[in-house]
PDB file of C-alpha atoms in Angstrom:
ATOM      1  CA  ARG A1239      37.905  76.600 146.012  1.00 57.00           C
ATOM      2  CA  ASN A1240      38.045  77.826 142.408  1.00 66.00           C
ATOM      3  CA  ALA A1241      35.455  75.309 140.844  1.00 69.00           C
ATOM      4  CA  THR A1242      37.480  73.339 138.819  1.00 79.00           C
ATOM      5  CA  PRO A1243      37.302  69.489 138.511  1.00 86.00           C
ATOM      6  CA  ILE A1244      40.173  68.013 140.771  1.00 88.00           C
ATOM      7  CA  THR A1245      41.986  64.694 139.877  1.00 93.00           C
ATOM      8  CA  LEU A1246      44.003  62.372 141.828  1.00 96.00           C
ATOM      9  CA  LEU A1247      45.762  60.060 140.011  1.00 97.00           C
ATOM     10  CA  ILE A1248      47.452  57.151 141.591  1.00 98.00           C
ATOM     11  CA  ILE A1249      50.351  55.185 140.227  1.00 98.00           C
ATOM     12  CA  ASP A1250      51.794  51.959 140.975  1.00 98.00           C
ATOM     13  CA  VAL A1251      55.344  50.577 139.445  1.00 98.00           C
ATOM     14  CA  ASP A1252      54.296  46.917 137.931  1.00 97.00           C
ATOM     15  CA  ASN A1253      55.982  44.068 138.805  1.00 96.00           C
ATOM     16  CA  PHE A1254      57.876  46.515 141.086  1.00 96.00           C
ATOM     17  CA  LYS A1255      58.329  43.094 144.293  1.00 95.00           C
ATOM     18  CA  SER A1256      60.114  40.660 141.451  1.00 95.00           C
ATOM     19  CA  TYR A1257      62.100  43.985 140.384  1.00 96.00           C
ATOM     20  CA  ASN A1258      63.739  44.502 143.624  1.00 94.00           C
ATOM     21  CA  ASP A1259      63.695  40.830 144.637  1.00 94.00           C
ATOM     22  CA  LYS A1260      65.653  40.218 141.781  1.00 94.00           C
ATOM     23  CA  LEU A1261      68.139  43.576 141.337  1.00 95.00           C
ATOM     24  CA  GLY A1262      68.249  44.396 145.373  1.00 95.00           C
ATOM     25  CA  HIS A1263      66.921  47.056 147.431  1.00 94.00           C
ATOM     26  CA  PRO A1264      70.087  49.830 146.302  1.00 96.00           C
ATOM     27  CA  ALA A1265      68.539  49.056 142.191  1.00 96.00           C
ATOM     28  CA  GLY A1266      65.340  49.327 143.668  1.00 96.00           C
ATOM     29  CA  ASP A1267      65.650  52.806 145.404  1.00 97.00           C
ATOM     30  CA  ALA A1268      67.425  54.464 142.279  1.00 97.00           C
ATOM     31  CA  CYS A1269      64.384  52.817 140.036  1.00 97.00           C
ATOM     32  CA  LEU A1270      62.171  54.805 142.020  1.00 97.00           C
ATOM     33  CA  GLN A1271      64.624  58.036 142.517  1.00 97.00           C
ATOM     34  CA  LYS A1272      64.310  57.623 137.922  1.00 98.00           C
ATOM     35  CA  VAL A1273      60.655  57.123 138.319  1.00 98.00           C
ATOM     36  CA  ALA A1274      59.755  59.805 140.455  1.00 97.00           C
ATOM     37  CA  ASN A1275      61.551  62.358 138.290  1.00 97.00           C
ATOM     38  CA  ALA A1276      60.349  61.292 134.957  1.00 97.00           C
ATOM     39  CA  LEU A1277      56.741  61.783 136.696  1.00 97.00           C
ATOM     40  CA  GLN A1278      57.590  65.376 138.355  1.00 95.00           C
ATOM     41  CA  ARG A1279      58.766  66.306 134.972  1.00 94.00           C
ATOM     42  CA  ASN A1280      55.732  66.048 133.411  1.00 91.00           C
ATOM     43  CA  VAL A1281      53.254  67.702 136.251  1.00 91.00           C
ATOM     44  CA  ARG A1282      54.193  71.560 135.544  1.00 83.00           C
ATOM     45  CA  ARG A1283      51.073  73.658 136.270  1.00 83.00           C
ATOM     46  CA  ALA A1284      50.480  75.769 139.358  1.00 81.00           C
ATOM     47  CA  GLY A1285      49.080  73.582 142.230  1.00 81.00           C
ATOM     48  CA  GLU A1286      50.038  69.991 140.662  1.00 89.00           C
ATOM     49  CA  PHE A1287      52.497  68.161 142.744  1.00 93.00           C
ATOM     50  CA  VAL A1288      53.829  64.485 142.461  1.00 96.00           C
ATOM     51  CA  ALA A1289      54.119  62.724 146.008  1.00 96.00           C
ATOM     52  CA  ARG A1290      55.292  59.004 146.916  1.00 96.00           C
ATOM     53  CA  ILE A1291      52.363  57.332 149.222  1.00 95.00           C
ATOM     54  CA  GLY A1292      54.425  54.290 149.334  1.00 91.00           C
ATOM     55  CA  GLY A1293      56.240  51.546 148.322  1.00 93.00           C
ATOM     56  CA  GLU A1294      56.123  52.044 144.636  1.00 96.00           C
ATOM     57  CA  GLU A1295      53.327  53.656 144.965  1.00 97.00           C
ATOM     58  CA  PHE A1296      52.574  58.150 144.236  1.00 98.00           C
ATOM     59  CA  ALA A1297      50.311  60.515 143.482  1.00 97.00           C
ATOM     60  CA  VAL A1298      49.759  62.968 141.707  1.00 97.00           C
ATOM     61  CA  VAL A1299      47.195  65.612 142.166  1.00 95.00           C
ATOM     62  CA  THR A1300      45.305  68.276 139.314  1.00 93.00           C
ATOM     63  CA  SER A1301      42.687  70.519 137.915  1.00 88.00           C
ATOM     64  CA  LEU A1302      42.588  69.582 135.136  1.00 86.00           C
ATOM     65  CA  PRO A1303      39.441  71.343 133.168  1.00 82.00           C
ATOM     66  CA  SER A1304      38.341  67.865 131.138  1.00 85.00           C
ATOM     67  CA  ALA A1305      38.474  64.446 131.494  1.00 86.00           C
ATOM     68  CA  ASP A1306      40.399  64.593 128.141  1.00 90.00           C
ATOM     69  CA  GLU A1307      43.525  66.070 129.156  1.00 92.00           C
ATOM     70  CA  VAL A1308      43.363  63.637 132.183  1.00 92.00           C
ATOM     71  CA  ILE A1309      43.865  61.154 130.606  1.00 93.00           C
ATOM     72  CA  ALA A1310      46.270  62.854 127.934  1.00 94.00           C
ATOM     73  CA  LEU A1311      48.169  63.828 131.480  1.00 94.00           C
ATOM     74  CA  ALA A1312      48.334  59.768 132.146  1.00 96.00           C
ATOM     75  CA  GLU A1313      49.221  58.563 128.801  1.00 95.00           C
ATOM     76  CA  ARG A1314      52.283  61.337 128.595  1.00 95.00           C
ATOM     77  CA  LEU A1315      53.376  59.787 132.363  1.00 97.00           C
ATOM     78  CA  ARG A1316      53.400  56.048 130.719  1.00 97.00           C
ATOM     79  CA  GLN A1317      54.905  56.874 128.183  1.00 97.00           C
ATOM     80  CA  GLU A1318      57.724  58.996 130.118  1.00 97.00           C
ATOM     81  CA  ILE A1319      58.531  55.711 132.197  1.00 97.00           C
ATOM     82  CA  ILE A1320      58.312  53.592 129.273  1.00 97.00           C
ATOM     83  CA  ALA A1321      60.836  56.267 128.076  1.00 97.00           C
ATOM     84  CA  LEU A1322      63.493  55.769 130.427  1.00 97.00           C
ATOM     85  CA  ASP A1323      63.590  52.220 129.600  1.00 97.00           C
ATOM     86  CA  ILE A1324      64.452  50.450 132.924  1.00 97.00           C
ATOM     87  CA  GLN A1325      65.555  47.091 132.444  1.00 95.00           C
ATOM     88  CA  HIS A1326      63.446  44.466 134.268  1.00 95.00           C
ATOM     89  CA  ALA A1327      63.313  40.623 133.300  1.00 91.00           C
ATOM     90  CA  SER A1328      59.596  40.336 135.190  1.00 88.00           C
ATOM     91  CA  SER A1329      58.023  42.317 132.920  1.00 92.00           C
ATOM     92  CA  PRO A1330      55.922  41.552 130.321  1.00 91.00           C
ATOM     93  CA  THR A1331      57.541  43.986 128.146  1.00 92.00           C
ATOM     94  CA  GLY A1332      60.905  43.918 129.639  1.00 94.00           C
ATOM     95  CA  THR A1333      60.697  47.495 131.050  1.00 97.00           C
ATOM     96  CA  VAL A1334      59.708  49.041 134.130  1.00 98.00           C
ATOM     97  CA  THR A1335      55.745  50.113 133.154  1.00 97.00           C
ATOM     98  CA  ILE A1336      52.792  51.987 135.417  1.00 98.00           C
ATOM     99  CA  SER A1337      49.247  51.355 136.373  1.00 98.00           C
ATOM    100  CA  ILE A1338      47.676  54.608 136.765  1.00 98.00           C
ATOM    101  CA  GLY A1339      44.140  55.068 138.492  1.00 97.00           C
ATOM    102  CA  ALA A1340      42.171  58.125 137.713  1.00 95.00           C
ATOM    103  CA  THR A1341      39.379  59.755 139.934  1.00 93.00           C
ATOM    104  CA  THR A1342      37.970  62.790 139.333  1.00 90.00           C
ATOM    105  CA  ILE A1343      35.457  65.196 140.921  1.00 87.00           C
ATOM    106  CA  MET A1344      34.124  67.469 138.458  1.00 78.00           C
ATOM    107  CA  GLN A1345      32.545  71.037 140.299  1.00 68.00           C
ATOM    108  CA  HIS A1346      28.817  69.811 140.095  1.00 60.00           C
ATOM    109  CA  SER A1347      29.810  66.199 141.699  1.00 60.00           C
ATOM    110  CA  GLY A1348      28.915  67.248 145.152  1.00 66.00           C
ATOM    111  CA  PRO A1349      31.130  67.271 148.105  1.00 71.00           C
ATOM    112  CA  ILE A1350      33.580  64.306 148.575  1.00 76.00           C
ATOM    113  CA  SER A1351      36.199  63.283 151.457  1.00 81.00           C
ATOM    114  CA  ALA A1352      39.549  62.864 151.034  1.00 85.00           C
ATOM    115  CA  LYS A1353      39.601  59.455 152.000  1.00 91.00           C
ATOM    116  CA  GLY A1354      36.722  58.891 149.334  1.00 87.00           C
ATOM    117  CA  LEU A1355      38.470  60.819 146.345  1.00 89.00           C
ATOM    118  CA  ILE A1356      41.629  57.701 147.984  1.00 93.00           C
ATOM    119  CA  ALA A1357      38.944  55.116 147.797  1.00 93.00           C
ATOM    120  CA  GLN A1358      37.891  56.094 144.298  1.00 93.00           C
ATOM    121  CA  ALA A1359      41.710  56.245 142.664  1.00 95.00           C
ATOM    122  CA  ASP A1360      42.263  53.406 144.316  1.00 96.00           C
ATOM    123  CA  ALA A1361      39.543  50.889 142.902  1.00 95.00           C
ATOM    124  CA  ALA A1362      40.842  52.469 139.411  1.00 96.00           C
ATOM    125  CA  LEU A1363      44.274  51.536 140.227  1.00 97.00           C
ATOM    126  CA  TYR A1364      43.304  47.777 140.822  1.00 96.00           C
ATOM    127  CA  GLN A1365      41.135  47.400 137.848  1.00 96.00           C
ATOM    128  CA  ALA A1366      44.272  48.967 135.709  1.00 96.00           C
ATOM    129  CA  LYS A1367      46.055  46.377 137.388  1.00 96.00           C
ATOM    130  CA  ASN A1368      43.644  43.540 136.869  1.00 96.00           C
ATOM    131  CA  GLN A1369      43.388  44.265 132.985  1.00 96.00           C
ATOM    132  CA  GLY A1370      46.986  43.616 132.791  1.00 94.00           C
ATOM    133  CA  ARG A1371      48.655  46.586 134.009  1.00 96.00           C
ATOM    134  CA  ASN A1372      50.629  48.993 131.742  1.00 97.00           C
ATOM    135  CA  ARG A1373      47.155  50.955 131.165  1.00 96.00           C
ATOM    136  CA  THR A1374      45.255  53.494 132.901  1.00 95.00           C
ATOM    137  CA  VAL A1375      41.793  53.284 134.050  1.00 95.00           C
ATOM    138  CA  SER A1376      39.894  56.857 134.828  1.00 93.00           C
ATOM    139  CA  VAL A1377      36.840  57.409 136.788  1.00 89.00           C
ATOM    140  CA  LEU A1378      34.734  60.855 136.596  1.00 82.00           C
ATOM    141  CA  LEU A1379      32.568  61.610 139.771  1.00 78.00           C
ATOM    142  CA  GLU A1380      29.253  62.607 138.719  1.00 65.00           C
ATOM    143  CA  SER A1381      27.570  62.451 141.682  1.00 49.00           C
ATOM    144  CA  PRO A1382      27.976  62.685 145.242  1.00 48.00           C
ATOM    145  CA  ALA A1383      30.072  59.581 146.943  1.00 45.00           C
ATOM    146  CA  LYS A1384      29.840  58.624 150.496  1.00 45.00           C
ATOM    147  CA  THR A1385      32.548  57.306 152.429  1.00 43.00           C
TER     148      THR A1385
END
């Protein structure tokens, strides 16, 4: 509406199935609540929001004006989860971490459907997971994506 960039971050709690299997669903639910609260504390601008999109996945929508600010937000979110220091024996770090896939549409990149935006962010998330988890992969869409 304001011709500003829009970014979708899809966030996955790393190795959550093993956390849930080992500690049980009540502990898993408590972990997800802590993660959600930490994400919400760091999403503060007007129009930004956090949503749980299923299982151990969350989404953040923001309109940060630059790719550098998107990366800074993602890193702040990732560090905030690490700082929670939720013990996770199946994690390489020993604590709960997150992987983030981010897609930013610039005003000059042309139209993209919501489905296309989600597909791009999801692909970035899978790149982050395939690269070892506990990291962010960000994609800047400069030209129209057809989906």
